[in-house]
mmCIF file of C-alpha atoms in Angstrom:
data_model
loop_
_atom_site.group_PDB
_atom_site.id
_atom_site.type_symbol
_atom_site.label_atom_id
_atom_site.label_comp_id
_atom_site.label_asym_id
_atom_site.label_seq_id
_atom_site.Cartn_x
_atom_site.Cartn_y
_atom_site.Cartn_z
ATOM 1 C CA UNK A 27 30.198 -4.797 4.390
ATOM 2 C CA UNK A 28 29.576 -8.017 3.149
ATOM 3 C CA UNK A 29 27.422 -8.571 -0.588
ATOM 4 C CA UNK A 30 27.019 -11.022 -3.018
ATOM 5 C CA UNK A 31 28.903 -10.494 -6.103
ATOM 6 C CA UNK A 32 26.192 -11.725 -8.628
ATOM 7 C CA UNK A 33 25.993 -9.217 -11.526
ATOM 8 C CA UNK A 34 23.014 -7.075 -12.361
ATOM 9 C CA UNK A 35 20.727 -8.936 -15.098
ATOM 10 C CA UNK A 36 19.077 -7.110 -17.754
ATOM 11 C CA UNK A 37 15.894 -5.134 -17.037
ATOM 12 C CA UNK A 38 16.885 -3.129 -14.108
ATOM 13 C CA UNK A 39 19.577 -0.818 -15.480
ATOM 14 C CA UNK A 40 17.137 2.198 -16.333
ATOM 15 C CA UNK A 41 15.500 2.342 -12.497
ATOM 16 C CA UNK A 42 17.990 3.467 -10.223
ATOM 17 C CA UNK A 43 20.167 6.283 -9.152
ATOM 18 C CA UNK A 44 23.038 6.552 -6.704
ATOM 19 C CA UNK A 45 23.825 5.633 -4.152
ATOM 20 C CA UNK A 46 21.028 2.702 -4.447
ATOM 21 C CA UNK A 47 22.213 1.788 -7.887
ATOM 22 C CA UNK A 48 25.337 0.379 -6.060
ATOM 23 C CA UNK A 49 23.092 -1.825 -3.806
ATOM 24 C CA UNK A 50 20.864 -3.043 -6.388
ATOM 25 C CA UNK A 51 23.733 -4.405 -8.524
ATOM 26 C CA UNK A 52 25.768 -5.705 -5.487
ATOM 27 C CA UNK A 53 22.531 -8.068 -4.247
ATOM 28 C CA UNK A 54 21.076 -10.362 -6.586
ATOM 29 C CA UNK A 55 17.338 -9.857 -6.660
ATOM 30 C CA UNK A 56 16.625 -13.556 -7.459
ATOM 31 C CA UNK A 57 18.077 -15.031 -4.430
ATOM 32 C CA UNK A 58 14.953 -13.731 -2.922
ATOM 33 C CA UNK A 59 12.764 -14.974 -5.359
ATOM 34 C CA UNK A 60 13.477 -18.507 -4.927
ATOM 35 C CA UNK A 61 9.847 -19.455 -4.262
ATOM 36 C CA UNK A 62 8.909 -17.755 -7.421
ATOM 37 C CA UNK A 63 7.168 -14.193 -7.963
ATOM 38 C CA UNK A 64 3.876 -12.791 -9.561
ATOM 39 C CA UNK A 65 3.080 -11.200 -12.726
ATOM 40 C CA UNK A 66 0.044 -9.641 -13.891
ATOM 41 C CA UNK A 67 -1.897 -11.479 -16.548
ATOM 42 C CA UNK A 68 -2.166 -9.397 -19.527
ATOM 43 C CA UNK A 69 -5.775 -8.076 -20.110
ATOM 44 C CA UNK A 70 -7.128 -9.240 -16.617
ATOM 45 C CA UNK A 71 -8.318 -7.147 -14.067
ATOM 46 C CA UNK A 72 -5.584 -5.481 -11.835
ATOM 47 C CA UNK A 73 -5.924 -8.209 -9.166
ATOM 48 C CA UNK A 74 -5.144 -10.970 -11.534
ATOM 49 C CA UNK A 75 -1.544 -12.494 -10.854
ATOM 50 C CA UNK A 76 -0.015 -15.467 -12.251
ATOM 51 C CA UNK A 77 2.797 -17.255 -10.655
ATOM 52 C CA UNK A 78 6.070 -17.544 -12.310
ATOM 53 C CA UNK A 79 8.066 -20.661 -10.641
ATOM 54 C CA UNK A 80 11.882 -21.028 -10.602
ATOM 55 C CA UNK A 81 11.411 -24.174 -13.320
ATOM 56 C CA UNK A 82 9.577 -21.503 -15.921
ATOM 57 C CA UNK A 83 12.679 -20.727 -18.493
ATOM 58 C CA UNK A 84 11.579 -17.333 -18.196
ATOM 59 C CA UNK A 85 12.181 -17.211 -14.193
ATOM 60 C CA UNK A 86 15.755 -15.798 -13.698
ATOM 61 C CA UNK A 87 15.577 -12.782 -16.446
ATOM 62 C CA UNK A 88 11.565 -11.893 -15.503
ATOM 63 C CA UNK A 89 12.473 -11.631 -11.843
ATOM 64 C CA UNK A 90 14.346 -8.570 -12.752
ATOM 65 C CA UNK A 91 11.527 -7.265 -14.634
ATOM 66 C CA UNK A 92 9.722 -4.025 -13.366
ATOM 67 C CA UNK A 93 6.183 -5.651 -13.756
ATOM 68 C CA UNK A 94 7.013 -8.598 -11.691
ATOM 69 C CA UNK A 95 6.255 -8.902 -7.932
ATOM 70 C CA UNK A 96 8.714 -9.097 -5.252
ATOM 71 C CA UNK A 97 6.431 -11.374 -2.857
ATOM 72 C CA UNK A 98 6.139 -14.674 -1.487
ATOM 73 C CA UNK A 99 4.426 -17.132 -3.745
ATOM 74 C CA UNK A 100 2.311 -18.809 -1.025
ATOM 75 C CA UNK A 101 -0.913 -16.626 -2.415
ATOM 76 C CA UNK A 102 -4.425 -17.895 -2.038
ATOM 77 C CA UNK A 103 -4.951 -20.399 -4.839
ATOM 78 C CA UNK A 104 -8.161 -19.034 -6.724
ATOM 79 C CA UNK A 105 -9.679 -21.000 -9.489
ATOM 80 C CA UNK A 106 -9.510 -18.763 -12.628
ATOM 81 C CA UNK A 107 -10.689 -18.909 -15.941
ATOM 82 C CA UNK A 108 -8.192 -16.649 -17.650
ATOM 83 C CA UNK A 109 -6.162 -18.958 -19.971
ATOM 84 C CA UNK A 110 -7.539 -21.658 -18.023
ATOM 85 C CA UNK A 111 -4.850 -21.076 -15.529
ATOM 86 C CA UNK A 112 -4.958 -21.709 -11.821
ATOM 87 C CA UNK A 113 -4.546 -18.245 -10.077
ATOM 88 C CA UNK A 114 -2.861 -17.273 -6.704
ATOM 89 C CA UNK A 115 -3.448 -13.722 -5.339
ATOM 90 C CA UNK A 116 -0.351 -12.141 -3.800
ATOM 91 C CA UNK A 117 -0.034 -12.577 0.009
ATOM 92 C CA UNK A 118 2.674 -9.651 0.325
ATOM 93 C CA UNK A 119 2.997 -5.998 -1.180
ATOM 94 C CA UNK A 120 3.690 -4.911 -4.779
ATOM 95 C CA UNK A 121 7.414 -3.769 -4.234
ATOM 96 C CA UNK A 122 8.494 -3.775 -7.786
ATOM 97 C CA UNK A 123 12.223 -3.066 -8.521
ATOM 98 C CA UNK A 124 11.752 0.473 -9.092
ATOM 99 C CA UNK A 125 9.186 1.052 -6.403
ATOM 100 C CA UNK A 126 11.725 -0.475 -4.035
ATOM 101 C CA UNK A 127 14.513 2.154 -4.613
ATOM 102 C CA UNK A 128 12.303 4.850 -5.412
ATOM 103 C CA UNK A 129 10.880 4.757 -1.837
ATOM 104 C CA UNK A 130 14.676 4.090 -0.210
ATOM 105 C CA UNK A 131 15.535 7.057 -1.898
ATOM 106 C CA UNK A 132 12.401 9.218 -0.770
ATOM 107 C CA UNK A 133 13.432 8.010 2.687
ATOM 108 C CA UNK A 134 16.561 10.419 2.514
ATOM 109 C CA UNK A 135 18.983 7.477 4.482
ATOM 110 C CA UNK A 136 22.397 8.721 5.365
ATOM 111 C CA UNK A 137 25.222 7.420 6.676
ATOM 112 C CA UNK A 138 24.781 6.148 10.128
ATOM 113 C CA UNK A 139 21.185 6.302 10.277
ATOM 114 C CA UNK A 140 19.425 3.438 12.396
ATOM 115 C CA UNK A 141 16.297 2.133 10.242
ATOM 116 C CA UNK A 142 13.050 0.288 11.106
ATOM 117 C CA UNK A 143 11.121 -1.359 8.020
ATOM 118 C CA UNK A 144 7.837 -2.532 8.912
ATOM 119 C CA UNK A 145 7.082 -5.655 6.637
ATOM 120 C CA UNK A 146 10.352 -7.749 5.623
ATOM 121 C CA UNK A 147 8.418 -9.483 2.966
ATOM 122 C CA UNK A 148 11.145 -11.577 0.906
ATOM 123 C CA UNK A 149 13.629 -9.586 2.477
ATOM 124 C CA UNK A 150 15.310 -7.799 -0.775
ATOM 125 C CA UNK A 151 14.400 -4.111 0.611
ATOM 126 C CA UNK A 152 16.017 -5.309 3.758
ATOM 127 C CA UNK A 153 18.961 -6.590 1.944
ATOM 128 C CA UNK A 154 19.111 -3.021 0.091
ATOM 129 C CA UNK A 155 19.248 -1.276 3.528
ATOM 130 C CA UNK A 156 21.970 -3.752 4.931
ATOM 131 C CA UNK A 157 24.043 -3.329 2.089
ATOM 132 C CA UNK A 158 23.808 0.660 2.338
ATOM 133 C CA UNK A 159 24.156 0.947 5.878
ATOM 134 C CA UNK A 160 25.315 -2.185 7.788
ATOM 135 C CA UNK A 161 22.981 -4.833 8.912
ATOM 136 C CA UNK A 162 23.655 -3.615 12.597
ATOM 137 C CA UNK A 163 21.636 -0.681 11.555
ATOM 138 C CA UNK A 164 18.652 -2.491 10.221
ATOM 139 C CA UNK A 165 15.672 -3.776 12.023
ATOM 140 C CA UNK A 166 12.580 -5.158 9.995
ATOM 141 C CA UNK A 167 9.592 -6.516 11.682
ATOM 142 C CA UNK A 168 7.479 -8.870 9.778
ATOM 143 C CA UNK A 169 3.849 -10.542 11.108
ATOM 144 C CA UNK A 170 4.304 -13.923 9.580
ATOM 145 C CA UNK A 171 6.681 -16.194 11.130
ATOM 146 C CA UNK A 172 7.099 -18.387 8.140
ATOM 147 C CA UNK A 173 7.585 -15.424 5.828
ATOM 148 C CA UNK A 174 10.347 -13.941 8.170
ATOM 149 C CA UNK A 175 12.266 -17.300 8.116
ATOM 150 C CA UNK A 176 12.444 -17.468 4.397
ATOM 151 C CA UNK A 177 13.533 -14.073 4.540
ATOM 152 C CA UNK A 178 16.402 -14.683 6.940
ATOM 153 C CA UNK A 179 17.420 -17.661 4.769
ATOM 154 C CA UNK A 180 17.754 -15.453 1.954
ATOM 155 C CA UNK A 181 19.482 -12.816 3.559
ATOM 156 C CA UNK A 182 21.851 -15.160 4.825
ATOM 157 C CA UNK A 183 22.832 -16.606 1.570
ATOM 158 C CA UNK A 184 23.965 -12.749 0.761
ATOM 159 C CA UNK A 185 25.626 -12.729 4.174
ATOM 160 C CA UNK A 186 23.509 -10.365 5.778
ATOM 161 C CA UNK A 187 22.024 -10.998 9.431
ATOM 162 C CA UNK A 188 19.998 -7.849 10.238
ATOM 163 C CA UNK A 189 17.625 -7.595 13.298
ATOM 164 C CA UNK A 190 14.873 -9.722 12.237
ATOM 165 C CA UNK A 191 11.659 -9.337 14.450
ATOM 166 C CA UNK A 192 8.320 -11.675 14.195
ATOM 167 C CA UNK A 193 5.752 -9.652 15.293
ATOM 168 C CA UNK A 194 2.813 -6.703 15.018
ATOM 169 C CA UNK A 195 4.940 -4.042 12.645
ATOM 170 C CA UNK A 196 2.082 -1.629 13.527
ATOM 171 C CA UNK A 197 3.378 -1.215 16.771
ATOM 172 C CA UNK A 198 6.895 -0.917 15.454
ATOM 173 C CA UNK A 199 9.854 -2.478 17.726
ATOM 174 C CA UNK A 200 10.602 -0.139 20.583
ATOM 175 C CA UNK A 201 13.620 -2.446 21.854
ATOM 176 C CA UNK A 202 15.516 -0.815 19.366
ATOM 177 C CA UNK A 203 14.412 2.876 19.101
ATOM 178 C CA UNK A 204 14.591 5.502 18.462
ATOM 179 C CA UNK A 205 15.280 5.050 14.680
ATOM 180 C CA UNK A 206 16.399 8.187 12.293
ATOM 181 C CA UNK A 207 14.072 6.597 9.730
ATOM 182 C CA UNK A 208 11.087 4.036 9.507
ATOM 183 C CA UNK A 209 9.443 2.707 6.390
ATOM 184 C CA UNK A 210 6.578 0.483 5.929
ATOM 185 C CA UNK A 211 6.351 -1.716 3.036
ATOM 186 C CA UNK A 212 2.533 -2.648 3.737
ATOM 187 C CA UNK A 213 -0.629 -0.227 3.420
ATOM 188 C CA UNK A 214 -1.440 1.639 6.356
ATOM 189 C CA UNK A 215 -5.076 3.221 7.478
ATOM 190 C CA UNK A 216 -3.387 5.535 9.606
ATOM 191 C CA UNK A 217 0.182 6.184 11.313
ATOM 192 C CA UNK A 218 0.405 4.447 14.591
ATOM 193 C CA UNK A 219 1.346 6.621 17.410
ATOM 194 C CA UNK A 220 4.248 3.877 18.270
ATOM 195 C CA UNK A 221 6.004 4.707 15.027
ATOM 196 C CA UNK A 222 5.931 8.368 15.768
ATOM 197 C CA UNK A 223 7.530 7.659 19.109
ATOM 198 C CA UNK A 224 9.772 5.650 18.228
ATOM 199 C CA UNK A 225 11.273 8.216 15.717
ATOM 200 C CA UNK A 226 14.140 10.872 16.792
ATOM 201 C CA UNK A 227 13.070 14.562 16.150
ATOM 202 C CA UNK A 228 13.844 15.413 12.792
ATOM 203 C CA UNK A 229 13.598 11.769 11.472
ATOM 204 C CA UNK A 230 11.508 10.640 8.592
ATOM 205 C CA UNK A 231 8.664 7.948 8.423
ATOM 206 C CA UNK A 232 7.640 6.989 5.041
ATOM 207 C CA UNK A 233 4.413 5.291 4.922
ATOM 208 C CA UNK A 234 1.502 4.487 2.088
ATOM 209 C CA UNK A 235 -1.636 5.561 3.672
ATOM 210 C CA UNK A 236 -4.446 3.458 2.267
ATOM 211 C CA UNK A 237 -8.424 2.886 2.976
ATOM 212 C CA UNK A 238 -10.702 -0.010 2.422
ATOM 213 C CA UNK A 239 -11.941 1.613 -0.818
ATOM 214 C CA UNK A 240 -8.141 0.806 -1.658
ATOM 215 C CA UNK A 241 -6.689 3.864 -2.831
ATOM 216 C CA UNK A 242 -3.492 4.779 -1.306
ATOM 217 C CA UNK A 243 -0.631 7.187 -1.726
ATOM 218 C CA UNK A 244 2.893 7.415 -0.195
ATOM 219 C CA UNK A 245 3.667 10.319 2.250
ATOM 220 C CA UNK A 246 6.809 11.490 3.967
ATOM 221 C CA UNK A 247 6.417 12.705 7.614
ATOM 222 C CA UNK A 248 8.860 14.610 9.388
ATOM 223 C CA UNK A 249 8.946 13.952 13.384
ATOM 224 C CA UNK A 250 8.770 17.137 15.297
ATOM 225 C CA UNK A 251 10.178 17.882 18.650
ATOM 226 C CA UNK A 252 6.694 18.285 20.216
ATOM 227 C CA UNK A 253 5.700 14.975 19.218
ATOM 228 C CA UNK A 254 3.672 15.989 16.269
ATOM 229 C CA UNK A 255 4.522 14.760 12.744
ATOM 230 C CA UNK A 256 3.660 16.164 9.399
ATOM 231 C CA UNK A 257 4.793 16.126 5.873
ATOM 232 C CA UNK A 258 3.543 15.568 1.962
ATOM 233 C CA UNK A 259 2.193 13.190 -0.077
ATOM 234 C CA UNK A 260 4.438 12.036 -2.856
ATOM 235 C CA UNK A 261 2.438 10.819 -5.748
ATOM 236 C CA UNK A 262 2.528 7.982 -7.996
ATOM 237 C CA UNK A 263 -0.138 5.779 -6.904
ATOM 238 C CA UNK A 264 1.668 3.858 -4.771
ATOM 239 C CA UNK A 265 -0.041 0.489 -3.793
ATOM 240 C CA UNK A 266 0.494 -2.235 -0.765
ATOM 241 C CA UNK A 267 -1.633 -4.423 0.800
ATOM 242 C CA UNK A 268 -2.826 -3.443 4.224
ATOM 243 C CA UNK A 269 -0.959 -4.286 7.548
ATOM 244 C CA UNK A 270 -2.884 -7.343 8.937
ATOM 245 C CA UNK A 271 -3.913 -5.736 11.737
ATOM 246 C CA UNK A 272 -5.583 -2.894 9.679
ATOM 247 C CA UNK A 273 -7.883 -5.244 7.577
ATOM 248 C CA UNK A 274 -11.125 -4.721 7.193
ATOM 249 C CA UNK A 275 -13.970 -6.164 9.276
ATOM 250 C CA UNK A 276 -16.066 -9.175 7.618
ATOM 251 C CA UNK A 277 -19.023 -7.552 5.987
ATOM 252 C CA UNK A 278 -21.436 -10.453 7.232
ATOM 253 C CA UNK A 279 -24.872 -9.959 6.335
ATOM 254 C CA UNK A 280 -25.647 -6.677 4.119
ATOM 255 C CA UNK A 281 -28.086 -4.417 5.798
ATOM 256 C CA UNK A 282 -31.651 -3.913 4.181
ATOM 257 C CA UNK A 283 -31.034 -1.939 1.070
ATOM 258 C CA UNK A 284 -34.393 -1.313 0.565
ATOM 259 C CA UNK A 285 -34.653 0.866 3.686
ATOM 260 C CA UNK A 286 -33.192 4.308 3.941
ATOM 261 C CA UNK A 287 -33.922 7.897 2.558
ATOM 262 C CA UNK A 288 -33.814 7.709 -1.413
ATOM 263 C CA UNK A 289 -32.794 11.034 -3.575
ATOM 264 C CA UNK A 290 -31.289 12.169 -6.963
ATOM 265 C CA UNK A 291 -27.609 11.747 -6.273
ATOM 266 C CA UNK A 292 -25.243 14.803 -7.601
ATOM 267 C CA UNK A 293 -22.569 12.387 -8.199
ATOM 268 C CA UNK A 294 -22.662 8.838 -9.044
ATOM 269 C CA UNK A 295 -20.640 5.784 -7.834
ATOM 270 C CA UNK A 296 -18.651 5.759 -11.155
ATOM 271 C CA UNK A 297 -16.635 8.762 -9.719
ATOM 272 C CA UNK A 298 -14.995 6.693 -7.533
ATOM 273 C CA UNK A 299 -13.612 4.487 -10.134
ATOM 274 C CA UNK A 300 -10.798 7.236 -10.631
ATOM 275 C CA UNK A 301 -8.030 6.631 -8.107
ATOM 276 C CA UNK A 302 -7.613 10.177 -6.798
ATOM 277 C CA UNK A 303 -11.372 10.830 -6.244
ATOM 278 C CA UNK A 304 -11.422 7.564 -4.571
ATOM 279 C CA UNK A 305 -8.927 8.743 -2.397
ATOM 280 C CA UNK A 306 -10.849 11.479 -1.242
ATOM 281 C CA UNK A 307 -13.904 9.607 -1.045
ATOM 282 C CA UNK A 308 -11.949 7.646 1.598
ATOM 283 C CA UNK A 309 -11.263 10.694 4.060
ATOM 284 C CA UNK A 310 -15.115 11.138 3.757
ATOM 285 C CA UNK A 311 -16.230 7.669 4.670
ATOM 286 C CA UNK A 312 -12.835 5.984 6.465
ATOM 287 C CA UNK A 313 -15.008 2.926 7.349
ATOM 288 C CA UNK A 314 -16.277 2.274 4.270
ATOM 289 C CA UNK A 315 -16.286 -0.721 2.066
ATOM 290 C CA UNK A 316 -17.696 -1.115 -1.114
ATOM 291 C CA UNK A 317 -19.589 -3.825 -2.541
ATOM 292 C CA UNK A 318 -21.157 -4.196 -6.422
ATOM 293 C CA UNK A 319 -24.159 -6.550 -6.736
ATOM 294 C CA UNK A 320 -27.000 -7.027 -9.098
ATOM 295 C CA UNK A 321 -30.495 -6.717 -7.762
ATOM 296 C CA UNK A 322 -33.794 -6.267 -9.135
ATOM 297 C CA UNK A 323 -32.228 -6.503 -12.803
ATOM 298 C CA UNK A 324 -29.683 -3.376 -12.123
ATOM 299 C CA UNK A 325 -26.316 -2.939 -10.902
ATOM 300 C CA UNK A 326 -26.197 -1.427 -7.495
ATOM 301 C CA UNK A 327 -22.760 0.119 -5.697
ATOM 302 C CA UNK A 328 -22.950 -0.049 -1.966
ATOM 303 C CA UNK A 329 -20.787 1.638 0.545
ATOM 304 C CA UNK A 330 -21.070 -0.270 4.065
ATOM 305 C CA UNK A 331 -19.579 0.920 7.361
ATOM 306 C CA UNK A 332 -19.560 -2.183 9.628
ATOM 307 C CA UNK A 333 -18.754 -0.585 12.572
ATOM 308 C CA UNK A 334 -20.938 2.302 12.707
ATOM 309 C CA UNK A 335 -24.007 0.689 10.973
ATOM 310 C CA UNK A 336 -23.848 3.338 8.041
ATOM 311 C CA UNK A 337 -24.659 2.574 4.184
ATOM 312 C CA UNK A 338 -25.502 4.108 0.987
ATOM 313 C CA UNK A 339 -26.443 2.195 -2.365
ATOM 314 C CA UNK A 340 -26.224 3.651 -5.523
ATOM 315 C CA UNK A 341 -27.669 2.900 -8.985
ATOM 316 C CA UNK A 342 -28.296 4.231 -12.684
ATOM 317 C CA UNK A 343 -32.194 4.610 -13.997
ATOM 318 C CA UNK A 344 -32.200 6.215 -17.387
ATOM 319 C CA UNK A 345 -28.930 8.287 -17.085
ATOM 320 C CA UNK A 346 -29.557 9.703 -13.685
ATOM 321 C CA UNK A 347 -27.909 8.325 -10.184
ATOM 322 C CA UNK A 348 -30.158 7.699 -7.320
ATOM 323 C CA UNK A 349 -28.771 7.037 -3.852
ATOM 324 C CA UNK A 350 -30.530 5.537 -0.764
ATOM 325 C CA UNK A 351 -28.825 5.934 2.517
ATOM 326 C CA UNK A 352 -29.293 4.851 6.347
ATOM 327 C CA UNK A 353 -27.543 4.692 9.398
ATOM 328 C CA UNK A 354 -26.238 7.347 11.996
ATOM 329 C CA UNK A 355 -24.628 9.330 9.300
ATOM 330 C CA UNK A 356 -25.339 10.162 5.633
ATOM 331 C CA UNK A 357 -22.173 8.311 4.027
ATOM 332 C CA UNK A 358 -22.725 9.586 0.411
ATOM 333 C CA UNK A 359 -23.562 12.962 1.492
ATOM 334 C CA UNK A 360 -20.091 13.366 3.090
ATOM 335 C CA UNK A 361 -18.572 11.930 0.172
ATOM 336 C CA UNK A 362 -20.400 14.082 -2.173
ATOM 337 C CA UNK A 363 -19.181 17.123 -0.062
ATOM 338 C CA UNK A 364 -15.225 16.041 -0.002
ATOM 339 C CA UNK A 365 -15.262 15.595 -3.758
ATOM 340 C CA UNK A 366 -17.089 18.916 -4.617
ATOM 341 C CA UNK A 367 -15.069 20.805 -2.139
ATOM 342 C CA UNK A 368 -11.730 19.583 -3.855
ATOM 343 C CA UNK A 369 -13.126 20.194 -7.119
ATOM 344 C CA UNK A 370 -14.182 24.048 -6.183
ATOM 345 C CA UNK A 371 -10.192 24.155 -5.118
ATOM 346 C CA UNK A 372 -9.340 23.430 -8.697
ATOM 347 C CA UNK A 373 -8.957 19.474 -8.167
ATOM 348 C CA UNK A 374 -5.399 19.546 -6.835
ATOM 349 C CA UNK A 375 -3.227 16.302 -7.201
ATOM 350 C CA UNK A 376 -2.838 14.075 -4.230
ATOM 351 C CA UNK A 377 0.982 15.050 -4.460
ATOM 352 C CA UNK A 378 -0.318 18.725 -3.178
ATOM 353 C CA UNK A 379 -2.266 17.010 -0.085
ATOM 354 C CA UNK A 380 -0.644 17.503 3.396
ATOM 355 C CA UNK A 381 -0.892 15.177 6.221
ATOM 356 C CA UNK A 382 -0.354 16.183 9.948
ATOM 357 C CA UNK A 383 -0.591 14.024 13.146
ATOM 358 C CA UNK A 384 -1.117 15.182 16.377
ATOM 359 C CA UNK A 385 -1.467 13.192 19.688
ATOM 360 C CA UNK A 386 -5.020 12.546 19.098
ATOM 361 C CA UNK A 387 -5.742 12.628 15.334
ATOM 362 C CA UNK A 388 -4.727 12.517 11.966
ATOM 363 C CA UNK A 389 -5.598 15.153 9.238
ATOM 364 C CA UNK A 390 -5.103 15.376 5.604
ATOM 365 C CA UNK A 391 -5.698 18.694 3.614
ATOM 366 C CA UNK A 392 -5.436 20.032 0.322
ATOM 367 C CA UNK A 393 -4.798 23.505 -0.939
ATOM 368 C CA UNK A 394 -7.353 25.734 -1.873
ATOM 369 C CA UNK A 395 -7.422 28.007 -5.005
#
């Protein structure tokens, strides 16, 4: 099996267990980051990232640190005021070194397995699969043609030529099916039916399920003989950017937030600042997007479902939260109901949640006390 002989650099020794340690040491990560990578700006919001380019003295060592992002540098340029820098936002997934290997271990790959990867990105995770299994058993789908070309170049420098496809990875790649394993290195709002159909019975699909409130978790599903799939969430607050076909629709003009039915809220908008609680809120309001705005001298938190027209807006007044809602459903009523029922069940962590997928629906449940 071809491999690059560059030794592993400092910063990754504690991250990995066999058999992926061998792959990490054999495949030089910096070969896939010649366009630079991102690091989080200290003390900034979670989405503030600054580029580290190859001409930076820190580049070669830092690209092996676990707080760097394995991602293409061609992000959106955003004027920033943090240290007077020009910020860029990553356009690819936050695949840190330990996360790449953790997911490949969670995928439970064995010799001879045929693997479909959704979201090639720089191609680093693709290279680890090639080293572990052989390039003939690896298919990777990337929606961005330019990104795919860069990944192909990086993989070629390491002697790998897997089957790289430019297309909508959400639809999988039926020409190479059936697969023993499917892994998505992007966030998905649901598990597409095509991925189930393209996976062998007994095969595993590893996906990060996310919503438009941007809380997500890694899930491992086993495909059954009857075409259904089920499995647990694995925990760890794994986060990826959503697959482009599943990005939220533009908000457009906000509804008239002064209309609707008003009441005292049992739970305030601050409840969804917690990652796990926000994930549960997404289950109650899967089409909701969150907007924070200032009106009438107060901060308001709005949830808006563009497709259905439902919305809810919350604000705090003298220590009491109020909510106003309108549309075909009462969105905050549903959120409060879900969160209250989880609390009544003892507030189980997300790794105790279960996901099941039938022919027409996806359901997520948590254990009761």
